[in-house]
Short mmCIF file of C-alpha atoms and ligand atoms in Angstrom, two decimals:
data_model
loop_
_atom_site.label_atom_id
_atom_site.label_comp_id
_atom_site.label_asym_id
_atom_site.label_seq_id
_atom_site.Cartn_x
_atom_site.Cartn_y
_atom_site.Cartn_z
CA UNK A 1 9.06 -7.39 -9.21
CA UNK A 2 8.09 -8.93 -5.88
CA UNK A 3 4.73 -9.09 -5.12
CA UNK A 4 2.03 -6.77 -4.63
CA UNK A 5 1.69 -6.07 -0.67
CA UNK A 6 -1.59 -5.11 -0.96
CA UNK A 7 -2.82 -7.77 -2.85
CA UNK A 8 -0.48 -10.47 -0.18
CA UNK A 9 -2.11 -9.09 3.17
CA UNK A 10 -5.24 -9.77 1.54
CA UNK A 11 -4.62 -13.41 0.61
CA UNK A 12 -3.47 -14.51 3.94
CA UNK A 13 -6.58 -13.11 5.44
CA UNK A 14 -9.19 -13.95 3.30
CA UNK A 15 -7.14 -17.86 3.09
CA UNK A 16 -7.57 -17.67 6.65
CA UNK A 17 -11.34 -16.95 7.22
CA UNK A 18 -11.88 -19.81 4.37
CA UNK A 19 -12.37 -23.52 5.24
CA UNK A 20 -9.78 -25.35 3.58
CA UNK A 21 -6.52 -25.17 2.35
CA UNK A 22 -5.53 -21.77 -0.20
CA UNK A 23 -2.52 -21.56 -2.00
CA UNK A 24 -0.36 -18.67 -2.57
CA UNK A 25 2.08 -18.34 -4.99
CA UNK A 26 4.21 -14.81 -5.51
CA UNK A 27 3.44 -13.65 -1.69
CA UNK A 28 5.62 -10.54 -0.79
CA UNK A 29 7.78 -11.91 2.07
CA UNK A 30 8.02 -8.39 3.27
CA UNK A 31 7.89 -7.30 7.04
CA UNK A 32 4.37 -6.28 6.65
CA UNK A 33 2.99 -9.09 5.20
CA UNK A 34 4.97 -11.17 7.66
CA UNK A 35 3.09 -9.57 10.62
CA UNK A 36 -0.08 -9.92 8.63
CA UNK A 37 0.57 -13.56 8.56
CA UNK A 38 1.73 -13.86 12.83
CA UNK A 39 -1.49 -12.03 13.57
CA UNK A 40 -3.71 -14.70 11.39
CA UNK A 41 -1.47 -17.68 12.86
CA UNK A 42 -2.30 -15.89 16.38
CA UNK A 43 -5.77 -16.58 15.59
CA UNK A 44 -5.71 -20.12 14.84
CA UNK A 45 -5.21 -20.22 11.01
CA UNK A 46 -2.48 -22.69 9.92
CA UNK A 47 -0.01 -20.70 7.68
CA UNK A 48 3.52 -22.50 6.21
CA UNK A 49 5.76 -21.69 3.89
CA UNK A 50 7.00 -25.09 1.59
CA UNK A 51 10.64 -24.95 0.21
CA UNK A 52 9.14 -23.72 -3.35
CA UNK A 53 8.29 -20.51 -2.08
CA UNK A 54 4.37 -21.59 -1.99
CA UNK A 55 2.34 -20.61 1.17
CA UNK A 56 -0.30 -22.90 2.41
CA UNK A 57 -3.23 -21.23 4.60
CA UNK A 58 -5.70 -23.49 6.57
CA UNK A 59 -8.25 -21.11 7.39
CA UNK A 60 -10.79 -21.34 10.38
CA UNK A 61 -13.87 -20.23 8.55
CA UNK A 62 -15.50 -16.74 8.85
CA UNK A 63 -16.74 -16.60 12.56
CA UNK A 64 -13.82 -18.52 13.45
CA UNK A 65 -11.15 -16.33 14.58
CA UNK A 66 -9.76 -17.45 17.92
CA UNK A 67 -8.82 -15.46 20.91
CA UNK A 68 -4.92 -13.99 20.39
CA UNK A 69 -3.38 -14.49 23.24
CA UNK A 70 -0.73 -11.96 23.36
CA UNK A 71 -0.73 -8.71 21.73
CA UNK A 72 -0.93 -8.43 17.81
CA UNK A 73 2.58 -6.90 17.15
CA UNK A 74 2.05 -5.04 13.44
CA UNK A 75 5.38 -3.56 13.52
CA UNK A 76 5.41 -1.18 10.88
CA UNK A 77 2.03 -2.02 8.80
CA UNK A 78 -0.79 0.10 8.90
CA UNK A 79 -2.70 -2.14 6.44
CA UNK A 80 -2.57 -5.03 8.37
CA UNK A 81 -3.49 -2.58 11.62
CA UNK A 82 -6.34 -1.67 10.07
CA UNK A 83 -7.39 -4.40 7.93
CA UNK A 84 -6.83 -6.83 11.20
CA UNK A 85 -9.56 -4.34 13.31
CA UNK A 86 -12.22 -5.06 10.78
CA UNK A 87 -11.83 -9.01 11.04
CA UNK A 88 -11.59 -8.73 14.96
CA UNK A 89 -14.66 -6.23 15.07
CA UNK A 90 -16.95 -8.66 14.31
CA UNK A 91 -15.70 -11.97 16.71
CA UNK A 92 -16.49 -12.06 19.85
CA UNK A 93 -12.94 -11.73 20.68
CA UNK A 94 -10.48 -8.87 22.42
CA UNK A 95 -6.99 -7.87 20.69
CA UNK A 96 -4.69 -5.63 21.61
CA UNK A 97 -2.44 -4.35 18.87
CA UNK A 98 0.78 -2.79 19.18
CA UNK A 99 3.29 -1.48 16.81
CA UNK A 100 6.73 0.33 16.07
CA UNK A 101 7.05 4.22 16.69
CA UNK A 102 5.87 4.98 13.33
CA UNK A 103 2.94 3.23 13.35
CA UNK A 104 1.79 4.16 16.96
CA UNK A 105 2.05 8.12 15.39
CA UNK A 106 -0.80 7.22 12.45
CA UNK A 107 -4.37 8.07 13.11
CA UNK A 108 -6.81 5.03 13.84
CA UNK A 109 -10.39 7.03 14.45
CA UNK A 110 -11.06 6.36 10.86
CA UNK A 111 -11.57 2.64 11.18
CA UNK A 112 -12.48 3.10 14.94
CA UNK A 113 -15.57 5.40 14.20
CA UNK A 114 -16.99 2.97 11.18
CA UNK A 115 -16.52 -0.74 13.66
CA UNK A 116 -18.11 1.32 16.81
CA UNK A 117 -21.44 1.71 15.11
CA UNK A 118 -21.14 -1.62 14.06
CA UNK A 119 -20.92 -2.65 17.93
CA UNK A 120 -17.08 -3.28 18.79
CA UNK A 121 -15.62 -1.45 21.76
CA UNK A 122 -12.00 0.39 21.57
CA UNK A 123 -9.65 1.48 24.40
CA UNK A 124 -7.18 3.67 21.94
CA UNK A 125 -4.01 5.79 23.53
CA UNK A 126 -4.57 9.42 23.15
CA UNK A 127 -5.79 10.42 19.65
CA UNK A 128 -7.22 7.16 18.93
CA UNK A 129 -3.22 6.02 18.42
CA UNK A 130 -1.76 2.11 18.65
CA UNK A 131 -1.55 0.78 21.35
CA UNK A 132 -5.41 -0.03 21.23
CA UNK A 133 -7.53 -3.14 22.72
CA UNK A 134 -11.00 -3.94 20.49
CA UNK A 135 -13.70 -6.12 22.20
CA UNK A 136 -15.18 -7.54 19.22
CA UNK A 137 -19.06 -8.10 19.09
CA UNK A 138 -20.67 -11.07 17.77
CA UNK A 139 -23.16 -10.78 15.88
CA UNK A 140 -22.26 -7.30 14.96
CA UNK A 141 -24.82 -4.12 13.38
CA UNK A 142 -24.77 -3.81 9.37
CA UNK A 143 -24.21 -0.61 8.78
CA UNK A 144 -24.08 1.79 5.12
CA UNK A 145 -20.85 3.83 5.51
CA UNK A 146 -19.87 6.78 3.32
CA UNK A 147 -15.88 7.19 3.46
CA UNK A 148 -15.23 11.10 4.36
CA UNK A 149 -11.41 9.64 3.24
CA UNK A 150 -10.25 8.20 0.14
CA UNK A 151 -8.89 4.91 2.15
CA UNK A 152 -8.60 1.64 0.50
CA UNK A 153 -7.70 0.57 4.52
CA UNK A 154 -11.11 2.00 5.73
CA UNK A 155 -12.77 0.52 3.18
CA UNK A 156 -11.57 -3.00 3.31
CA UNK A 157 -11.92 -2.87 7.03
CA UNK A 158 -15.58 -2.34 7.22
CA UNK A 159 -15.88 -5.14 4.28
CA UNK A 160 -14.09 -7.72 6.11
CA UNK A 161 -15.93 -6.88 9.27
CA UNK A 162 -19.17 -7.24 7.35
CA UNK A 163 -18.17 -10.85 6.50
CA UNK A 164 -19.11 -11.88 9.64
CA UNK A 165 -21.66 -9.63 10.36
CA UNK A 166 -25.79 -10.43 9.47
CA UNK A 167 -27.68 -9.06 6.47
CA UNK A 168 -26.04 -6.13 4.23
CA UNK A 169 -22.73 -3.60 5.18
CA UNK A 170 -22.36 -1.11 2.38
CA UNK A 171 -19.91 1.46 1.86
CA UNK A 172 -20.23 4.35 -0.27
CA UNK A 173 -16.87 5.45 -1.75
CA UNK A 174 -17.11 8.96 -3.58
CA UNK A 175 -13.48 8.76 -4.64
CA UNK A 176 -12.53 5.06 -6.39
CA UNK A 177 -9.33 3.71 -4.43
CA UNK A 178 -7.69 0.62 -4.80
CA UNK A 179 -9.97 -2.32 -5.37
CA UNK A 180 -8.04 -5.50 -4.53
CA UNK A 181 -10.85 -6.38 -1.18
CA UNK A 182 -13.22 -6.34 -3.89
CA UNK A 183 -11.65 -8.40 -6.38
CA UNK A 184 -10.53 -10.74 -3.83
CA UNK A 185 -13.32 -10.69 -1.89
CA UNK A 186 -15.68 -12.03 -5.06
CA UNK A 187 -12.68 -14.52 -6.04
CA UNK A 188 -13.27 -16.18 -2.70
CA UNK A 189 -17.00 -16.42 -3.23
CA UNK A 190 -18.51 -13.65 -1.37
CA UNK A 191 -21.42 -12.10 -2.36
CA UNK A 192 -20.66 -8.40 -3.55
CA UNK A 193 -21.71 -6.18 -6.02
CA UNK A 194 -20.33 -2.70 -6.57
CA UNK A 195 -23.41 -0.04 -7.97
CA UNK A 196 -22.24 3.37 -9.03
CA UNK A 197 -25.02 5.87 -7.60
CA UNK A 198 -26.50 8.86 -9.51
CA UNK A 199 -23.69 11.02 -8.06
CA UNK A 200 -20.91 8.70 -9.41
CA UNK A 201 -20.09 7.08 -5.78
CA UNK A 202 -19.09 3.36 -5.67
CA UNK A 203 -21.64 1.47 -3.68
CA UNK A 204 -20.12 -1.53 -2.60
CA UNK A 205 -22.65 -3.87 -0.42
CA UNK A 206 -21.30 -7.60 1.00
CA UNK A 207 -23.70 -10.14 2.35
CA UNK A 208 -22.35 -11.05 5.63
CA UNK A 209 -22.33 -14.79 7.47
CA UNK A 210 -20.53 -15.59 4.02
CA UNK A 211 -18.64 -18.55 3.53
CA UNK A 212 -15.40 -18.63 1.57
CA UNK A 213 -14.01 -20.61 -0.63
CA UNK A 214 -9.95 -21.88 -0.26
CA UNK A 215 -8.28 -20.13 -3.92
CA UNK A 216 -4.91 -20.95 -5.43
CA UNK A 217 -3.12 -17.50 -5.53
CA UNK A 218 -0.95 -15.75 -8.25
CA UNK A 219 0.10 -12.53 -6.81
CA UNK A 220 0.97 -10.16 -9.37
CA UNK A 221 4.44 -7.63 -8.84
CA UNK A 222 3.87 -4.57 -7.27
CA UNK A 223 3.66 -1.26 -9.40
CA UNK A 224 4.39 0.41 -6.04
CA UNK A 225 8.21 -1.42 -5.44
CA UNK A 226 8.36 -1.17 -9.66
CA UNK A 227 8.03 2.92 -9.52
CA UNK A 228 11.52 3.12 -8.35
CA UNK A 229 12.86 1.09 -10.98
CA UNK A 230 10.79 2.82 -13.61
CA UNK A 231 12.02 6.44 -12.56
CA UNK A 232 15.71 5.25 -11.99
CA UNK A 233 15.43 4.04 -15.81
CA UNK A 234 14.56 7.60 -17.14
CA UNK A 235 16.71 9.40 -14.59
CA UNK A 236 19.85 7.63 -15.37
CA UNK A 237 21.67 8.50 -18.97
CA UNK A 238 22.11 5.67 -20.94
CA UNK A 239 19.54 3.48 -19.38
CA UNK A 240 17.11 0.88 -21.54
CA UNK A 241 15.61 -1.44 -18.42
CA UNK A 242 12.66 -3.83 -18.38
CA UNK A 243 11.23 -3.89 -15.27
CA UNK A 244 8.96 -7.46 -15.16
CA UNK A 245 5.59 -8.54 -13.34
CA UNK A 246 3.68 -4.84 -13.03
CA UNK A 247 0.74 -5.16 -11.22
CA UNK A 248 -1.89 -2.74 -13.51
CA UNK A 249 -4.51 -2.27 -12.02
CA UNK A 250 -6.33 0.94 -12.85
CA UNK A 251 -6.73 2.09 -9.46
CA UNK A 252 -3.04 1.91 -8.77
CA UNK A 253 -1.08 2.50 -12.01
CA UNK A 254 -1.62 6.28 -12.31
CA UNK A 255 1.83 6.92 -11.86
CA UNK A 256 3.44 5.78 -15.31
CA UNK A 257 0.42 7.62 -17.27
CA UNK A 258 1.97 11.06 -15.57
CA UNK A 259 5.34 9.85 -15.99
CA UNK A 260 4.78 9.34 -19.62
CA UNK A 261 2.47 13.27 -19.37
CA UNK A 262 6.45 14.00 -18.32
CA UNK A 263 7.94 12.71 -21.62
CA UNK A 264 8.77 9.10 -20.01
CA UNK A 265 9.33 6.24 -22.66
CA UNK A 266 7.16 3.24 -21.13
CA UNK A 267 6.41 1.02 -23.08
CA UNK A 268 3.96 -1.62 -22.17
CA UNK A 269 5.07 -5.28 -23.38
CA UNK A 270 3.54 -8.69 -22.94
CA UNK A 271 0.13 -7.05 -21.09
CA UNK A 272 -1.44 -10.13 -19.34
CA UNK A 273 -4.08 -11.16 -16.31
CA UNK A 274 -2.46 -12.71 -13.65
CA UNK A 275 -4.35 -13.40 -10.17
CA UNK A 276 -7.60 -11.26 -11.97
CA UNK A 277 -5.52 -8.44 -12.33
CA UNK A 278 -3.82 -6.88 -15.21
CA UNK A 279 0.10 -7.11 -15.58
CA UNK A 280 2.70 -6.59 -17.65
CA UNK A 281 6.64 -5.85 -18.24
CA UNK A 282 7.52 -2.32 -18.83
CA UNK A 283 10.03 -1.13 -21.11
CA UNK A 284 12.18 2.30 -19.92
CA UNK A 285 14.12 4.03 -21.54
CA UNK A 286 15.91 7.29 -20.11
CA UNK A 287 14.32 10.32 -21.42
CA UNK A 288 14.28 14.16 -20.67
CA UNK A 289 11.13 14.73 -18.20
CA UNK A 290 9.18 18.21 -18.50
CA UNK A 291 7.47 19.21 -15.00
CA UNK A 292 3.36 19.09 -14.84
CA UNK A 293 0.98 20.10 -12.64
CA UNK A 294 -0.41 16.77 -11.33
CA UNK A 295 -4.24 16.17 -11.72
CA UNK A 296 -5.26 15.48 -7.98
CA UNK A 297 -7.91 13.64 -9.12
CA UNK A 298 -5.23 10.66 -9.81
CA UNK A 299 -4.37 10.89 -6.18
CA UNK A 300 -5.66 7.54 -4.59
CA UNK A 301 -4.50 5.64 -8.06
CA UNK A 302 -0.97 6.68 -7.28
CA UNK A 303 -0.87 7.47 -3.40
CA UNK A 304 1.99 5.44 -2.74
CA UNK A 305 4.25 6.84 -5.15
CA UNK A 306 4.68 10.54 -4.93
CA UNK A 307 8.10 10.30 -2.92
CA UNK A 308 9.48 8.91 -6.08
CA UNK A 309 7.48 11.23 -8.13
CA UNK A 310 8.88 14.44 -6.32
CA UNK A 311 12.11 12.89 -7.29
CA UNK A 312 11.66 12.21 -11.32
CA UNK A 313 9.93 15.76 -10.59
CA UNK A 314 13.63 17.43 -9.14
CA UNK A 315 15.17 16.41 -12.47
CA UNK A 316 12.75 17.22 -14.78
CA UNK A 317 13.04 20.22 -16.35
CA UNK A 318 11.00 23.21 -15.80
CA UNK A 319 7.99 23.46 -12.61
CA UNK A 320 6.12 20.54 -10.99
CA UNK A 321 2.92 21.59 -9.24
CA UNK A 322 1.03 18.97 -6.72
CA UNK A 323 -1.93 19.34 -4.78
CA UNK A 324 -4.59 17.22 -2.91
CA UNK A 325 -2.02 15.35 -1.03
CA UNK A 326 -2.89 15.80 2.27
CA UNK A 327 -3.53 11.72 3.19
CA UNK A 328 0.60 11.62 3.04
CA UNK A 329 0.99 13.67 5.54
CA UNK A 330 -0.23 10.38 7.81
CA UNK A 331 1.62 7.16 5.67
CA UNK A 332 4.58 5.94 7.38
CA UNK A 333 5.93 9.21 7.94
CA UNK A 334 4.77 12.73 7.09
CA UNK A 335 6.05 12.14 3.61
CA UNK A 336 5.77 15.76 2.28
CA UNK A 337 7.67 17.39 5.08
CA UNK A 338 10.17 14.40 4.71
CA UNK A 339 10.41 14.53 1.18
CA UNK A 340 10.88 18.12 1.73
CA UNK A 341 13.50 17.72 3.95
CA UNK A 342 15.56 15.52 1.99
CA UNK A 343 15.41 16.49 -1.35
CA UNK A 344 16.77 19.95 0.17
CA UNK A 345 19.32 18.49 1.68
CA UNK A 346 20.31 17.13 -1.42
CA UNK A 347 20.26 20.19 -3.39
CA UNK A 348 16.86 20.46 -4.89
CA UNK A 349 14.71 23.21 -5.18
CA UNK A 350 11.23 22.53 -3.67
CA UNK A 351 8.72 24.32 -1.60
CA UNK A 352 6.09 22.68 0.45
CA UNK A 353 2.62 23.66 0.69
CA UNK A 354 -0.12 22.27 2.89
CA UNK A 355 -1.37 19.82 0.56
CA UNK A 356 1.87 18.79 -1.84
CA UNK A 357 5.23 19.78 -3.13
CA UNK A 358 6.07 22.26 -6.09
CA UNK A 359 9.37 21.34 -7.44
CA UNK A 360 11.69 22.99 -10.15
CA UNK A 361 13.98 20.31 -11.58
CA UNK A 362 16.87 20.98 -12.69
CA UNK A 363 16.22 19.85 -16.58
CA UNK A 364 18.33 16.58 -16.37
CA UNK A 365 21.18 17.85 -14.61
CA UNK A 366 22.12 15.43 -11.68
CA UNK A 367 21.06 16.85 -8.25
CA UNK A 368 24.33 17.84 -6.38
CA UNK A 369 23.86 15.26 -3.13
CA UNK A 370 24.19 15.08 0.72
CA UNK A 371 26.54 17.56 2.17
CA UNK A 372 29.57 15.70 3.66
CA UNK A 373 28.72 14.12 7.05
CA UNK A 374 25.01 14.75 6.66
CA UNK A 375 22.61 12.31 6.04
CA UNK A 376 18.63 12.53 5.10
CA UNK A 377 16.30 11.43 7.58
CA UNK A 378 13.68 8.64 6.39
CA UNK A 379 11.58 8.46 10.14
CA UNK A 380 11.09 4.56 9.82
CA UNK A 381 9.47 4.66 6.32
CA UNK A 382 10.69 2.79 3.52
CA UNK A 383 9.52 4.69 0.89
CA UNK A 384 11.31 7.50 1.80
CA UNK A 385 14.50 5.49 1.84
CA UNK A 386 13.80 4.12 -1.72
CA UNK A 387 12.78 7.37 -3.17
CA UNK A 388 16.42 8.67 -1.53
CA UNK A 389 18.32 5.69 -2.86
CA UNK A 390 16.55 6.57 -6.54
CA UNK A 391 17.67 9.93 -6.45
CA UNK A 392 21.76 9.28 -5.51
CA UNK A 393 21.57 7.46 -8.49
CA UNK A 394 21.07 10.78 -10.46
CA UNK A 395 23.29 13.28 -7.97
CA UNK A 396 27.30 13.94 -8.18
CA UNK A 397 28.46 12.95 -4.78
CA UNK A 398 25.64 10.79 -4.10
CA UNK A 399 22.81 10.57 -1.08
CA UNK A 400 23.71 9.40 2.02
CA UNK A 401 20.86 7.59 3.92
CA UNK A 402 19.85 7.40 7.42
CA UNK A 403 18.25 4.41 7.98
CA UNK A 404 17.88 1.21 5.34
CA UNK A 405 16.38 -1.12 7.55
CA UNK A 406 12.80 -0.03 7.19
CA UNK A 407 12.99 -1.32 3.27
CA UNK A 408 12.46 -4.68 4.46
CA UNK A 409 8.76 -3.91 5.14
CA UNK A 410 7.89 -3.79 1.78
CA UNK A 411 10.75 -4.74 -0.69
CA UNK A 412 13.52 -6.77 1.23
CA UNK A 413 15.50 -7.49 -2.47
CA UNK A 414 15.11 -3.82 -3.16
CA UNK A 415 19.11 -2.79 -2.38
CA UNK A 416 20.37 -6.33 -4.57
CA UNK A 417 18.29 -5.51 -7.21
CA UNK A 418 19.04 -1.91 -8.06
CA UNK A 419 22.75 -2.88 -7.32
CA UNK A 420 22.66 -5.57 -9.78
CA UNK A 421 20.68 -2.97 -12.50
CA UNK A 422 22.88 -0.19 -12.32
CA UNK A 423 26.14 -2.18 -11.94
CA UNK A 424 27.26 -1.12 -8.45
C1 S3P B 501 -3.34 0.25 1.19
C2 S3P B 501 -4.02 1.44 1.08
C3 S3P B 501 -3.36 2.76 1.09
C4 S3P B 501 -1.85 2.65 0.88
C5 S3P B 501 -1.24 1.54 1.67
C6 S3P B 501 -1.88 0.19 1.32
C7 S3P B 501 -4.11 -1.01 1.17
O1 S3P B 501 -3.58 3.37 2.36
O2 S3P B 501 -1.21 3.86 1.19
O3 S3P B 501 0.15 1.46 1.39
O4 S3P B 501 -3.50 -2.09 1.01
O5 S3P B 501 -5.34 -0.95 1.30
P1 S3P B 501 -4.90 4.26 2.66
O6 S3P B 501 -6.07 3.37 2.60
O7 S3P B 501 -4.67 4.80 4.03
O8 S3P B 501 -4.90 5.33 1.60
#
């Protein structure tokens, strides 16, 4: 597997804001983390690629961050979006950023509302929407933050601006979601420590004016870009795939424990750290998949992955209930509705409800596809198209796709890959 996009927009910034040269191996060369990496260069850190696949950052030091002097074009990535805002709150610099239709539809008041109290000014276009200019402020308020969303992105942003920022910046996450700032943030020698308070909340407080440290980088695969491998294994009769280089970390790798709830054969082989984070290769085998009513609880630790899900979920047999799901309705696309849409389309029985998708599979038997001459609609989000491609694999006249182009954000090998696995 590629790597982790989370874990690679994170390198290139925190490589950036240290003073020296960090090295990063296993970067996902993705659209995203591409535009991750102009916006930095924009900025004045030094970022090349050498012919072994090895990025070098020169980083400008925290405080350093230069006046961009264009706009900050994040195409389709709203976790460099938001991620950038944090870093930019907190210099005494103005950015405008701009991005793709997609993007410009997803809500930015919940990083907006955090970096105002902490002193940075925002002109947003109507519903606090890209395009949006942020005068940064220098030095910038500390503030404690309680996340009313579970957002990894809201999270991280009010971290990073707090590197640059005097004293403490805590926030207070009632729900756990992914953890990579944290990890990272510690690797590169920030001070932060992570409390859990009396009502089970993760305190996480980061002493700003820090100075990082350059790293040398391992990024471990993404279990995100693996989920569509692992389902395509136990959808497809016959199939016995190891998918290598899973990124495992607890707050992301919910998915395969309610695939295996399902009746999925994963097997775990080779578990290893790689980067401080847990990996290993995973062993699938095709097996018959019983619907569940998904905890919602596991929500954040699989957010990514429930357009995949909903399609393990329209072969499995019998009903699959999910709930709590109301953060997809503002990813990439509205990815219930969409997922909706297209697994209709393609023959499957599913309702939607205000906060998920109930689905009842069809016990194994292959979906029947895309009506001649009609096509699903993806609305500029890759994991829609993945999900899609998954499912043809498992229908009788297979599932013809929009739009393939938006892959590239995340998972440009993605269409050589599951050619080469299932022998197209
Ligand atoms: C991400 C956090 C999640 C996720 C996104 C990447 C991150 O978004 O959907 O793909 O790298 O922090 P939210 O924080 O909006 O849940």
């Amino acid at each position: 597997m590629p790597g982790d996009k989370s874990i690679s927009h994170r390198s290139i910034m925190l490589g950036a804001l240290a003073v020296g040269e960090t090295r990063v191996t296993g970067l996902l060369e993705g659209e995203d983390v591409l535009s991750t990496a102009a916006a930095m260069r924009a900025m004045g850190a030094t970022i090349t690629r050498d012919e072994d696949g090895m990025w070098h950052v020169h980083g400008v030091g925290v405080g350093g961050l230069l006046q961009p002097q264009q706009a900050l074009d994040m195409g389709n990535s709203g976790t460099s979006t938001r991620l950038l805002m944090g870093l930019v709150a907190s210099h005494p610099i103005t950015a405008t950023f701009i991005g793709d239709a997609s993007l410009s539809k997803r809500p930015m008041g919940r990083v907006i509302d955090p970096l105002s109290t902490m002193g940075a000014e925002f002109t947003a276009s109507p519903g606090g929407r890209l395009p949006l200019t942020l005068r940064g402020i220098s030095p910038a308020v500390p503030i404690e933050y309680r996340l009313p969303v579970a957002s990894a992105q809201v999270k991280s942003a009010i971290l990073l601006a707090g590197l640059n920022t005097p004293g403490i910046t805590t926030v207070i996450e009632p729900i756990p979601t992914r953890d990579h700032s944290e990890r990272m943030l510690r690797g590169f020698g920030a001070e932060l420590t992570v409390e859990i308070a009396a009502d089970g909340a993760r305190v996480i407080r980061v002493r700003g004016e820090a100075e990082l440290k350059p790293q040398t980088i391992t990024v471990p695969g993404d279990p995100s870009s693996a989920a569509f491998f692992v389902i395509a294994a136990l959808l497809v009769e016959g199939s016995d795939l190891v998918v290598e280089n899973v990124g495992l970390n607890p707050t992301r790798a919910a998915l395969f424990d309610v695939l295996r709830l399902m009746g999925g054969s994963i097997e775990e082989l080779d578990r290893r750290d790689v980067g401080g984070e847990p990996v290993a290769d995973l062993r699938v085998r095709h097996s018959a998949l019983t619907g569940i009513a998904v905890d919602p609880a596991v929500v954040p630790s699989m957010v990514d992955e429930f357009p995949v899900l909903f399609v393990a979920a329209a072969l499995a047999k019998g009903r699959t209930v999910t709930t709590g799901l109301e953060e997809l309705r503002v990813k990439e696309s509205d990815r219930i509705s969409a997922m909706h849409a297209a697994l209709s389309l393609a023959g499957a029985t599913v309702t939607e409800t205000e906060d998920g998708l109930i689905i009842d599979g069809t016990g194994g038997d292959p979906l029947p596809g895309t009506p001649e001459g009609q096509a699903v609609v993806t609305h500029l989000d890759h994991r829609i198209a993945m999900a899609l491609a998954v499912a043809g694999l498992a229908s009788r006249q297979g599932i013809e796709v929009d739009d393939t182009r938006p892959i590239a954000t995340s998972f440009p090998v993605f269409e050589s890959l599951l050619a080469q696995v299932s022998g197209a």
